[in-house]
Coordinates of C-alpha atoms in Angstrom, one line a residue:
Chain C
M25 CA 63.4 -236.5 34.0
I26 CA 63.0 -235.4 30.4
D27 CA 63.9 -231.8 29.9
K28 CA 61.2 -230.8 27.5
K29 CA 62.6 -227.3 27.3
S30 CA 65.9 -228.5 25.7
G31 CA 63.7 -229.6 22.9
S32 CA 62.7 -226.0 22.2
N33 CA 63.7 -226.4 18.5
S34 CA 62.0 -229.7 18.3
D35 CA 58.8 -231.4 19.3
I36 CA 59.2 -234.5 21.5
Q37 CA 56.7 -237.2 20.9
I38 CA 56.2 -240.9 21.8
L39 CA 56.8 -242.7 18.5
D40 CA 57.5 -246.3 17.4
G41 CA 60.5 -246.9 15.2
N42 CA 58.4 -247.2 12.0
R43 CA 56.8 -243.9 12.5
A44 CA 60.2 -242.4 13.3
A45 CA 61.6 -243.7 10.0
A46 CA 58.6 -242.4 8.1
I47 CA 58.9 -238.9 9.7
G48 CA 62.6 -239.0 8.9
A49 CA 61.8 -239.6 5.2
K50 CA 59.2 -236.9 5.3
L51 CA 61.5 -234.3 6.9
S52 CA 64.1 -235.2 4.2
R53 CA 61.5 -234.1 1.7
V54 CA 61.7 -237.3 -0.4
Q55 CA 60.1 -236.9 -3.8
V56 CA 59.5 -240.5 -4.8
I57 CA 58.5 -243.4 -2.5
A58 CA 58.0 -246.9 -3.8
A59 CA 57.6 -249.7 -1.3
Y60 CA 55.8 -253.0 -0.8
P61 CA 54.3 -253.8 2.6
I62 CA 55.8 -256.6 4.6
T63 CA 55.8 -257.3 8.3
P64 CA 57.2 -255.5 10.4
Q65 CA 57.9 -252.7 7.9
T66 CA 54.2 -252.2 6.8
P67 CA 53.5 -249.2 9.1
V68 CA 56.3 -247.2 7.4
T69 CA 54.5 -247.5 4.1
E70 CA 51.1 -246.7 5.7
A71 CA 52.5 -243.6 7.4
L72 CA 54.2 -242.3 4.2
S73 CA 51.1 -242.9 2.0
E74 CA 49.1 -241.0 4.6
F75 CA 51.5 -238.1 4.5
V76 CA 51.3 -237.9 0.7
E77 CA 47.5 -238.4 0.7
R78 CA 47.0 -235.6 3.2
G79 CA 49.3 -233.2 1.3
E80 CA 51.8 -233.1 4.1
L81 CA 54.5 -234.5 1.8
D82 CA 54.9 -233.4 -1.8
A83 CA 56.0 -236.8 -3.2
Q84 CA 54.8 -239.4 -5.6
Y85 CA 53.9 -242.6 -3.8
I86 CA 54.2 -245.4 -6.4
A87 CA 52.3 -248.6 -5.6
V88 CA 54.3 -251.6 -6.9
E89 CA 53.7 -255.3 -7.0
S90 CA 56.9 -256.4 -5.4
E91 CA 60.1 -255.3 -3.5
H92 CA 62.1 -255.9 -6.7
S93 CA 59.9 -253.4 -8.5
A94 CA 60.0 -251.0 -5.5
L95 CA 63.7 -250.7 -5.7
A96 CA 63.6 -250.6 -9.5
V97 CA 61.3 -247.6 -9.3
C98 CA 63.5 -245.9 -6.8
T99 CA 66.5 -246.6 -8.9
S100 CA 64.9 -245.1 -12.0
A101 CA 63.5 -242.1 -10.0
S102 CA 67.0 -241.4 -8.7
I103 CA 68.6 -241.6 -12.1
A104 CA 65.9 -239.1 -13.2
G105 CA 67.1 -236.8 -10.4
A106 CA 64.6 -237.4 -7.6
R107 CA 65.3 -238.1 -3.9
A108 CA 63.8 -241.5 -3.5
F109 CA 63.0 -243.7 -0.5
T110 CA 62.0 -247.3 0.2
A111 CA 61.6 -249.6 3.2
T112 CA 61.4 -253.3 3.6
S113 CA 62.2 -256.3 5.7
S114 CA 63.4 -259.9 5.5
H115 CA 62.1 -261.7 2.4
G116 CA 61.4 -258.3 0.8
L117 CA 65.0 -257.3 1.1
A118 CA 66.1 -260.7 -0.2
Y119 CA 63.8 -260.2 -3.2
M120 CA 65.4 -256.8 -3.7
H121 CA 68.9 -258.3 -3.8
E122 CA 69.5 -257.9 -7.5
M123 CA 68.4 -254.3 -7.5
L124 CA 70.5 -253.5 -4.4
H125 CA 73.5 -254.3 -6.6
W126 CA 72.1 -252.2 -9.5
A127 CA 71.5 -249.2 -7.2
A128 CA 75.0 -249.3 -5.7
G129 CA 76.7 -250.1 -9.0
T130 CA 74.9 -247.1 -10.6
R131 CA 76.1 -245.0 -7.6
L132 CA 72.7 -243.7 -6.7
P133 CA 72.1 -241.8 -3.4
L134 CA 69.1 -243.9 -2.4
V135 CA 68.0 -244.5 1.2
L136 CA 66.4 -247.7 2.3
A137 CA 65.0 -248.5 5.8
C138 CA 65.5 -252.1 6.6
V139 CA 63.3 -253.2 9.5
N140 CA 65.4 -256.3 10.6
R141 CA 63.5 -259.5 10.5
A142 CA 64.4 -263.2 10.3
I143 CA 64.4 -265.0 7.0
G144 CA 62.6 -268.3 6.3
A145 CA 62.5 -271.3 6.1
P146 CA 60.8 -271.8 8.5
W147 CA 58.5 -268.8 8.4
N148 CA 59.2 -266.3 11.1
V149 CA 58.2 -262.6 11.2
L150 CA 60.3 -261.7 14.3
N151 CA 63.6 -259.9 14.7
D152 CA 67.1 -260.8 13.9
Q153 CA 69.7 -259.2 11.5
Q154 CA 70.2 -262.0 9.0
D155 CA 68.3 -260.1 6.3
S156 CA 70.6 -257.0 6.2
I157 CA 73.8 -259.0 6.9
S158 CA 72.9 -261.2 3.9
Q159 CA 73.1 -258.0 1.8
R160 CA 76.6 -257.1 3.2
D161 CA 78.4 -257.3 -0.1
T162 CA 76.0 -255.3 -2.3
G163 CA 77.9 -252.1 -2.0
W164 CA 75.5 -250.3 0.3
I165 CA 76.5 -248.3 3.4
Q166 CA 74.8 -250.0 6.4
I167 CA 74.0 -248.0 9.6
Y168 CA 72.3 -249.7 12.6
A169 CA 70.1 -247.9 15.2
R170 CA 69.8 -248.6 18.9
N171 CA 66.7 -246.5 19.5
N172 CA 63.9 -244.7 17.6
Q173 CA 65.7 -241.3 17.9
E174 CA 68.7 -242.8 16.0
I175 CA 66.3 -244.1 13.3
L176 CA 64.9 -240.7 12.6
D177 CA 68.2 -238.9 12.8
S178 CA 70.0 -241.5 10.7
V179 CA 67.4 -241.3 7.8
I180 CA 68.0 -237.6 7.5
Q181 CA 71.8 -238.0 7.7
A182 CA 71.7 -240.9 5.3
Y183 CA 70.5 -238.6 2.4
K184 CA 73.3 -236.1 3.1
I185 CA 75.9 -239.0 3.2
A186 CA 74.5 -240.7 0.1
E187 CA 74.3 -237.5 -1.9
T188 CA 77.9 -236.6 -1.0
V189 CA 79.6 -239.9 -1.7
Y190 CA 77.1 -241.3 -4.3
V191 CA 76.6 -244.6 -2.4
P192 CA 73.2 -245.8 -1.3
V193 CA 72.5 -246.1 2.5
M194 CA 70.6 -248.7 4.3
I195 CA 69.3 -247.7 7.8
C196 CA 68.8 -250.9 9.7
Y197 CA 66.6 -251.2 12.9
D198 CA 65.3 -254.2 14.8
G199 CA 61.8 -255.3 13.9
Y200 CA 59.3 -255.1 16.8
I201 CA 62.1 -254.3 19.4
L202 CA 62.3 -250.8 17.8
S203 CA 59.7 -250.9 14.9
H204 CA 56.7 -251.6 17.2
T205 CA 58.1 -250.1 20.5
E206 CA 57.1 -246.6 21.4
M207 CA 59.6 -244.2 23.1
P208 CA 60.2 -240.5 23.3
V209 CA 61.7 -239.0 20.0
A210 CA 62.6 -235.4 19.3
I211 CA 61.3 -234.4 15.9
P212 CA 63.4 -231.6 14.4
L213 CA 61.7 -228.7 12.8
Q214 CA 61.3 -228.8 9.0
Q215 CA 63.2 -225.5 8.6
D216 CA 66.2 -226.8 10.5
V217 CA 66.2 -230.0 8.4
D218 CA 66.0 -227.9 5.2
R219 CA 69.1 -226.0 6.4
F220 CA 71.0 -229.3 7.1
L221 CA 69.8 -231.1 4.0
P222 CA 69.4 -228.9 1.0
Q223 CA 67.5 -230.0 -2.1
Y224 CA 69.1 -232.8 -4.0
R225 CA 71.1 -231.6 -7.0
P226 CA 72.4 -234.7 -8.9
H227 CA 75.5 -234.4 -11.1
T228 CA 73.8 -236.2 -13.9
I229 CA 70.2 -236.5 -14.8
L230 CA 68.6 -238.9 -17.3
D231 CA 66.6 -236.4 -19.4
S232 CA 64.7 -237.1 -22.6
S233 CA 65.9 -233.8 -24.0
N234 CA 69.5 -234.9 -23.5
P235 CA 69.4 -238.7 -24.0
K236 CA 72.1 -240.8 -22.4
N237 CA 72.8 -244.4 -21.8
Y238 CA 73.4 -245.8 -18.3
N239 CA 75.0 -249.1 -17.4
L240 CA 76.0 -250.3 -20.8
V241 CA 77.6 -253.7 -21.2
T242 CA 81.0 -252.9 -19.8
L243 CA 83.9 -255.1 -20.9
A244 CA 86.7 -256.3 -18.8
N245 CA 89.3 -253.8 -19.9
P246 CA 89.1 -250.0 -20.3
R247 CA 88.1 -249.0 -23.8
I248 CA 88.0 -245.9 -25.9
N249 CA 84.4 -244.9 -26.7
A250 CA 82.9 -243.5 -29.9
E251 CA 83.9 -240.0 -28.8
G252 CA 87.5 -241.0 -28.3
V253 CA 87.3 -241.0 -24.5
L254 CA 89.1 -243.8 -22.6
C255 CA 86.4 -245.3 -20.4
H256 CA 86.7 -247.5 -17.3
G257 CA 86.3 -251.2 -17.6
Y258 CA 84.1 -253.2 -15.2
M259 CA 86.9 -253.7 -12.7
E260 CA 87.8 -250.0 -12.5
L261 CA 84.1 -249.1 -11.8
R262 CA 84.1 -251.8 -9.0
Y263 CA 87.4 -250.3 -7.6
L264 CA 85.8 -246.8 -7.5
L265 CA 82.8 -248.2 -5.6
Q266 CA 85.1 -249.8 -3.0
E267 CA 87.1 -246.5 -2.8
A268 CA 83.8 -244.6 -2.3
L269 CA 82.8 -246.8 0.6
Q270 CA 86.3 -246.6 2.1
N271 CA 86.3 -242.8 1.9
S272 CA 82.7 -242.5 3.1
R273 CA 83.8 -243.0 6.7
E274 CA 85.0 -239.4 6.9
T275 CA 81.8 -238.1 5.3
I276 CA 79.7 -240.1 7.7
R277 CA 81.7 -238.6 10.6
K278 CA 81.5 -235.0 9.2
V279 CA 77.7 -235.3 8.5
G280 CA 77.2 -236.7 12.0
Q281 CA 79.1 -233.8 13.5
E282 CA 77.2 -231.2 11.5
F283 CA 74.0 -232.9 12.6
G284 CA 75.1 -232.6 16.2
E285 CA 75.9 -228.9 15.9
L286 CA 72.4 -228.2 14.5
F287 CA 70.3 -230.6 16.5
G288 CA 72.3 -231.2 19.7
R289 CA 72.7 -235.0 19.1
S290 CA 76.2 -235.8 17.8
Y291 CA 76.9 -238.7 15.6
T292 CA 80.6 -237.9 15.0
D293 CA 81.8 -241.2 16.3
L294 CA 81.2 -244.3 14.1
L295 CA 80.9 -246.4 17.3
W296 CA 78.9 -246.0 20.5
K297 CA 81.2 -246.3 23.5
E298 CA 80.0 -246.9 27.1
K299 CA 82.4 -247.0 30.0
M300 CA 85.2 -247.9 27.7
E301 CA 87.9 -245.7 29.4
D302 CA 89.1 -248.3 31.8
A303 CA 87.4 -251.4 30.5
D304 CA 89.4 -254.5 29.9
I305 CA 86.4 -256.6 29.1
V306 CA 84.4 -255.3 26.1
I307 CA 80.9 -256.3 25.0
V308 CA 80.3 -255.7 21.3
A309 CA 76.8 -255.6 19.8
M310 CA 74.9 -254.0 17.0
G311 CA 71.4 -252.5 16.9
S312 CA 69.1 -252.5 19.9
L313 CA 71.3 -255.2 21.5
A314 CA 74.0 -252.5 21.9
M315 CA 71.5 -250.8 24.3
E316 CA 70.7 -254.0 26.2
A317 CA 74.5 -254.6 26.5
I318 CA 74.8 -251.3 28.5
V319 CA 72.4 -252.8 31.1
A320 CA 74.4 -256.0 31.1
S321 CA 77.7 -254.1 31.5
K322 CA 76.2 -252.2 34.4
M323 CA 75.3 -255.5 36.1
L324 CA 78.8 -256.8 35.6
R325 CA 80.4 -253.5 36.9
E326 CA 78.3 -253.9 40.1
E327 CA 79.8 -257.4 40.4
G328 CA 83.3 -255.8 40.2
Y329 CA 84.2 -256.5 36.5
K330 CA 85.7 -253.7 34.4
T331 CA 83.3 -254.0 31.5
G332 CA 82.5 -251.6 28.7
V333 CA 80.3 -251.7 25.6
L334 CA 81.2 -251.0 22.0
G335 CA 78.1 -250.5 20.0
L336 CA 78.5 -250.7 16.2
R337 CA 76.7 -247.9 14.5
L338 CA 78.3 -248.5 11.1
F339 CA 78.7 -252.0 9.7
R340 CA 79.6 -251.1 6.1
P341 CA 82.1 -249.6 5.6
F342 CA 83.4 -251.3 8.7
P343 CA 85.1 -248.8 11.0
K344 CA 88.3 -250.9 11.4
A345 CA 90.6 -248.2 12.7
D346 CA 88.1 -247.0 15.2
V347 CA 87.4 -250.5 16.5
L348 CA 91.1 -251.2 16.8
K349 CA 91.6 -248.0 18.8
A350 CA 88.6 -248.6 21.0
L351 CA 89.7 -252.2 21.8
S352 CA 93.4 -251.2 22.4
K353 CA 93.1 -251.9 26.2
S354 CA 90.9 -254.9 26.0
R355 CA 91.8 -258.3 27.4
L356 CA 88.6 -260.0 26.4
V357 CA 86.1 -259.1 23.7
V358 CA 82.7 -260.8 23.8
I359 CA 80.7 -260.3 20.6
F360 CA 77.0 -260.9 20.4
D361 CA 75.7 -261.5 16.9
K362 CA 72.0 -261.6 15.8
N363 CA 73.1 -263.4 12.6
I364 CA 75.1 -266.4 11.6
S365 CA 77.4 -266.9 8.6
Y366 CA 76.7 -270.6 8.4
G367 CA 79.8 -272.7 8.6
S368 CA 81.7 -269.9 10.1
E369 CA 80.6 -267.5 12.9
G370 CA 78.7 -264.2 13.5
A371 CA 79.4 -261.5 10.9
V372 CA 80.4 -258.9 13.5
C373 CA 82.8 -261.4 15.1
S374 CA 84.6 -261.9 11.8
E375 CA 84.9 -258.2 11.3
I376 CA 86.3 -257.6 14.8
K377 CA 88.9 -260.4 14.4
A378 CA 89.9 -258.9 11.0
A379 CA 90.3 -255.5 12.6
L380 CA 92.6 -256.8 15.3
Y381 CA 94.7 -258.9 13.0
G382 CA 98.4 -257.8 13.0
S383 CA 97.8 -255.3 15.8
Q384 CA 99.3 -255.2 19.3
V385 CA 95.9 -256.1 20.7
N386 CA 96.0 -259.7 21.8
A387 CA 92.6 -260.0 23.3
A388 CA 90.7 -263.3 23.6
I389 CA 87.6 -263.2 21.5
R390 CA 84.3 -265.0 22.3
N391 CA 81.3 -265.0 20.0
F392 CA 77.7 -265.7 21.0
I393 CA 74.8 -266.2 18.5
V394 CA 71.7 -264.8 20.1
G395 CA 68.2 -263.6 19.4
L396 CA 67.5 -265.4 16.1
G397 CA 63.9 -265.3 14.9
G398 CA 62.8 -263.1 17.8
R399 CA 64.3 -265.1 20.7
D400 CA 64.4 -262.6 23.5
V401 CA 67.8 -261.5 24.7
T402 CA 68.0 -260.2 28.3
A403 CA 70.7 -258.2 29.9
R404 CA 71.1 -261.0 32.5
E405 CA 71.8 -263.6 29.8
M406 CA 74.4 -261.3 28.2
A407 CA 76.1 -260.7 31.5
D408 CA 76.1 -264.5 32.2
A409 CA 77.7 -265.2 28.8
V410 CA 80.4 -262.6 29.6
K411 CA 81.1 -264.2 33.0
K412 CA 81.3 -267.6 31.4
S413 CA 83.8 -266.2 28.9
I414 CA 85.9 -264.7 31.7
A415 CA 86.0 -268.1 33.5
S416 CA 87.1 -269.9 30.4
L417 CA 90.0 -267.5 30.1
T418 CA 91.5 -268.3 33.5
E419 CA 90.7 -272.0 33.2
G420 CA 92.8 -272.0 30.1
V421 CA 90.0 -273.2 27.7
P422 CA 91.3 -272.5 24.2
N423 CA 89.3 -270.4 21.8
K424 CA 87.0 -272.8 20.2
G425 CA 87.2 -270.9 16.9
Y426 CA 83.4 -271.2 16.4
P427 CA 80.6 -269.4 18.1
E428 CA 78.5 -270.5 21.0
W429 CA 74.7 -270.3 20.8
I430 CA 72.4 -269.1 23.5
C431 CA 69.6 -271.5 22.8
H432 CA 68.2 -274.8 24.2
I433 CA 70.5 -277.2 22.4
Chain W
M25 CA 63.5 -246.3 39.8
M26 CA 62.0 -248.0 36.7
K27 CA 58.5 -249.4 36.9
E28 CA 57.4 -252.2 34.6
I29 CA 53.7 -252.8 33.7
R30 CA 52.3 -255.8 31.9
V31 CA 48.8 -255.7 30.4
H32 CA 46.9 -258.9 29.7
A33 CA 44.2 -258.9 27.1
R34 CA 43.0 -260.5 23.9
A35 CA 44.0 -259.1 20.6
G36 CA 41.5 -256.4 19.6
Q37 CA 40.6 -255.4 23.2
G38 CA 42.8 -252.3 23.1
A39 CA 45.8 -253.4 25.2
I40 CA 48.2 -251.6 22.9
T41 CA 46.1 -248.4 23.4
T42 CA 46.3 -249.0 27.2
A43 CA 50.1 -249.1 26.9
T44 CA 50.2 -246.1 24.6
I45 CA 48.1 -244.0 27.0
L46 CA 50.2 -245.0 30.0
A47 CA 53.4 -244.2 28.1
N48 CA 52.2 -240.9 26.8
A49 CA 50.9 -239.8 30.3
A50 CA 54.3 -240.8 31.8
F51 CA 56.0 -238.7 29.2
E52 CA 53.6 -235.8 29.9
D53 CA 54.7 -236.1 33.6
G54 CA 58.3 -235.6 32.4
K55 CA 59.3 -239.2 32.6
Y56 CA 60.9 -241.6 30.1
A57 CA 58.7 -244.3 28.8
L58 CA 58.8 -247.4 26.6
S59 CA 55.8 -249.3 25.4
F60 CA 55.5 -252.3 23.2
P61 CA 53.1 -255.2 22.4
T62 CA 53.7 -258.9 22.4
F63 CA 55.9 -259.4 19.3
G64 CA 54.5 -261.5 16.6
A65 CA 51.5 -262.3 14.5
A66 CA 48.4 -261.6 16.6
R67 CA 44.9 -262.7 15.6
M68 CA 41.7 -261.3 17.0
G69 CA 40.8 -262.8 20.3
A70 CA 44.1 -264.5 20.9
P71 CA 45.7 -263.8 24.3
M72 CA 48.4 -261.1 24.1
N73 CA 50.3 -258.7 26.2
A74 CA 51.3 -255.1 26.0
F75 CA 54.2 -253.8 28.1
V76 CA 55.2 -250.4 29.5
R77 CA 58.4 -249.3 31.2
I78 CA 58.4 -245.9 33.0
G79 CA 61.5 -244.3 34.5
N80 CA 63.2 -241.1 35.5
T81 CA 66.2 -241.8 33.3
P82 CA 66.5 -243.0 29.7
I83 CA 65.4 -246.6 29.3
R84 CA 67.9 -248.9 27.8
V85 CA 66.3 -252.3 28.5
R86 CA 64.9 -253.6 25.2
S87 CA 64.0 -257.2 26.3
Q88 CA 60.5 -258.3 27.4
I89 CA 59.1 -257.9 30.9
Y90 CA 59.4 -261.0 33.1
K91 CA 59.1 -259.4 36.6
P92 CA 56.5 -256.7 36.4
D93 CA 55.7 -254.2 39.2
Y94 CA 52.1 -254.0 38.0
V95 CA 49.8 -256.3 36.1
L96 CA 46.6 -255.1 34.4
V97 CA 44.1 -257.7 33.3
Q98 CA 41.5 -256.5 30.8
D99 CA 39.8 -259.8 30.2
P100 CA 39.0 -262.0 33.3
T101 CA 38.6 -265.2 31.2
L102 CA 42.4 -265.0 30.7
M103 CA 42.8 -266.2 34.3
K104 CA 41.7 -269.6 33.2
G105 CA 44.7 -271.3 31.7
Y106 CA 47.1 -268.3 32.0
D107 CA 49.1 -267.3 35.0
V108 CA 48.5 -263.6 34.8
V109 CA 50.4 -262.9 37.9
A110 CA 53.5 -264.9 36.8
G111 CA 56.7 -263.0 38.0
L112 CA 54.7 -260.2 39.6
K113 CA 56.8 -258.7 42.3
P114 CA 55.7 -259.4 45.9
D115 CA 55.3 -255.7 46.6
G116 CA 53.5 -255.2 43.3
L117 CA 49.9 -254.9 42.3
A118 CA 47.4 -256.6 40.0
V119 CA 44.3 -254.8 38.8
I120 CA 41.7 -257.0 37.3
N121 CA 38.6 -256.3 35.4
T122 CA 36.0 -258.5 37.1
G123 CA 32.9 -258.2 39.2
K124 CA 34.3 -260.6 41.7
K125 CA 36.3 -259.9 44.9
P126 CA 40.1 -260.5 44.9
S127 CA 39.7 -263.4 47.4
E128 CA 37.4 -265.2 45.0
L129 CA 40.0 -265.3 42.2
G130 CA 42.5 -267.6 43.9
L131 CA 45.5 -265.9 42.3
K132 CA 48.8 -267.3 43.5
T133 CA 50.7 -264.1 44.3
E134 CA 52.0 -262.3 47.4
A135 CA 51.2 -259.0 45.6
R136 CA 48.1 -257.0 46.3
V137 CA 45.1 -257.7 44.0
V138 CA 42.5 -255.1 43.3
T139 CA 39.4 -255.8 41.2
I140 CA 37.2 -253.3 39.4
N141 CA 34.1 -254.0 37.3
A142 CA 35.5 -252.1 34.3
A143 CA 33.2 -253.9 32.0
R144 CA 30.1 -252.5 33.8
I145 CA 31.6 -249.0 33.8
A146 CA 32.4 -249.3 30.1
K147 CA 28.9 -250.6 29.2
Q148 CA 27.3 -247.8 31.2
I149 CA 29.4 -245.0 29.7
M150 CA 30.3 -246.2 26.2
G151 CA 27.6 -248.8 25.6
R152 CA 30.2 -251.5 25.1
A153 CA 31.5 -253.8 27.8
D154 CA 34.7 -254.6 26.0
R155 CA 36.1 -251.0 26.1
V156 CA 37.6 -251.5 29.5
N157 CA 41.1 -250.1 29.2
T158 CA 40.5 -246.6 30.4
A159 CA 38.5 -247.7 33.4
L160 CA 41.2 -250.1 34.3
I161 CA 43.8 -247.3 34.1
G162 CA 41.6 -245.3 36.5
A163 CA 41.6 -248.0 39.1
F164 CA 45.3 -248.5 38.7
I165 CA 46.1 -244.8 39.2
A166 CA 43.7 -244.6 42.2
I167 CA 45.8 -247.1 44.1
T168 CA 49.3 -246.3 42.9
G169 CA 49.3 -242.6 41.9
E170 CA 52.1 -243.5 39.4
L171 CA 50.8 -240.9 36.9
S172 CA 49.0 -237.6 37.3
L173 CA 45.3 -237.3 36.3
E174 CA 46.2 -234.2 34.3
S175 CA 48.7 -236.1 32.1
L176 CA 46.3 -239.0 31.7
E177 CA 43.6 -236.6 30.5
R178 CA 46.0 -235.1 28.0
A179 CA 47.1 -238.6 26.8
I180 CA 43.5 -239.8 26.4
K181 CA 42.4 -236.6 24.6
S182 CA 45.3 -236.9 22.2
R183 CA 44.7 -240.6 21.6
F184 CA 40.9 -240.2 21.0
S185 CA 38.9 -237.4 19.6
G186 CA 35.3 -236.1 20.2
K187 CA 32.9 -238.4 21.9
A188 CA 35.4 -241.2 22.4
A189 CA 37.8 -238.9 24.2
E190 CA 35.1 -237.7 26.5
S191 CA 33.6 -241.1 27.3
N192 CA 37.0 -242.7 27.9
W193 CA 38.0 -239.9 30.2
K194 CA 34.7 -240.3 32.0
A195 CA 35.2 -244.0 32.4
L196 CA 38.7 -243.5 33.8
I197 CA 37.4 -241.0 36.4
E198 CA 34.4 -243.2 37.3
A199 CA 36.7 -246.1 38.1
Y200 CA 39.2 -243.8 39.9
N201 CA 36.5 -242.5 42.2
E202 CA 35.0 -245.9 42.8
V203 CA 38.3 -247.3 44.0
K204 CA 39.2 -244.1 46.0
N205 CA 35.8 -244.3 47.8
R206 CA 36.5 -247.8 48.9
G207 CA 39.3 -246.5 51.2
N208 CA 42.4 -248.3 52.1
G209 CA 41.0 -251.8 51.7
A210 CA 40.1 -251.1 48.0

């Protein structure tokens, strides 16, 4: 039963994921919103424009003609010192691609909600994670949610993370499976969020009374500027972005812990672990699939298998050390990817393999590509895939080195 | 024990509202709830589903519903060409908006089938025969008692306002009483 009393400092409501994201942005007191509607993200833009129109949110809602412009507006607003927010999906995110690089390269603390949707061709409006995975190398932090509570909580935390490490954050959640599914969500009080997330105070503001240049043509090597200061070359700036992402893990953990202390829902761990203590077979998944995996694992436990679930909350920076530690006792790791890096394997699988390289963990690894373009993934299917993987271990079938697909071919 | 409900309707007939009301009422009863529509591009009049899961513990299943405990059919024309009772559990229940008797429908299911002329009730109370969702909920609750009337009233009154709230609540009670008065045979 839901203990409504435990939510005395919050209001529990039945919300879909899009509304949860919009409320998260509102509670974060975003000052500029620029977004272009696209299925299944559209209700986020509708809710935010309503909040602004009704005077519930003191922000500028800037209507734009494309996603590229939406992120250009947010980038400019952020350079001018505002806390900015945008949301998109699929082709919209693909269209933002250039500006994603600009935002991260400029080291702006933007937050973007990516409502995960498949990418054409052929046209498909349904869920998979190909859109955000395709933006893996743009320098954004990527956090994935398993339910609507995590969406709301993560948007709020994202601003604190971004404004600490000066790296933009993408909050990814599965289209329809979360965006259009209603479930109970505790909405924190504004005064508590204000305590957790103070007003944004940028270290540099683009101000007409104090003109500056941003993002000049930067040459390969460091160079002394007109004022005699030795400035970084392009490569040093790239190194600093990589270092910021590497170091952000500790900030993400700390912000998650602080959030937990204030709101009672801890995000200290970069991974979600379920029955991992004695598990020698581990299911790995990201997003809502990490929740379905818990149901699959329970089925397998009832059949006598010692299974556990490792849910990835953070994809960039990838929590390598945490993953390695969590998988230290595993004999078999079964990874479910809602994306495919064509010609190779699922993106999560590659990361897990890389994390285990050179370690003492010598687990067999199996990769399944599932749920592309909205194909439903049931707990039973996941459990059967795991069982099939176990059988192939004892039968001595070598690791194929490429993923298996759960589809009709 | 988790209960799964599947609503059959045509896009525009308020099936998502049915699911939302059921989920909110379950939540008011102190239960966990999950509700979602058929995923994809719906167009007015196209057959669609809305789904609800209700449980006493947090709900982790994110996939669609294949073996429902309950089926609610808002539009009887969907029984032509669609197997509305597909996967319905043998000890489950189907509630169908129609003036016909269950035996006249020829549905292939071991589950119990109950009919209610929700369209007549909706026409009488709201002047529109297509606003059947709250009457259907009334009939469903009269048989199963899955949700309390108090919570349903709160859910309806938070979903609708003014006249719409009153008339929807009235339609629910009308159907509830009609089914209750039929006795065990429903």
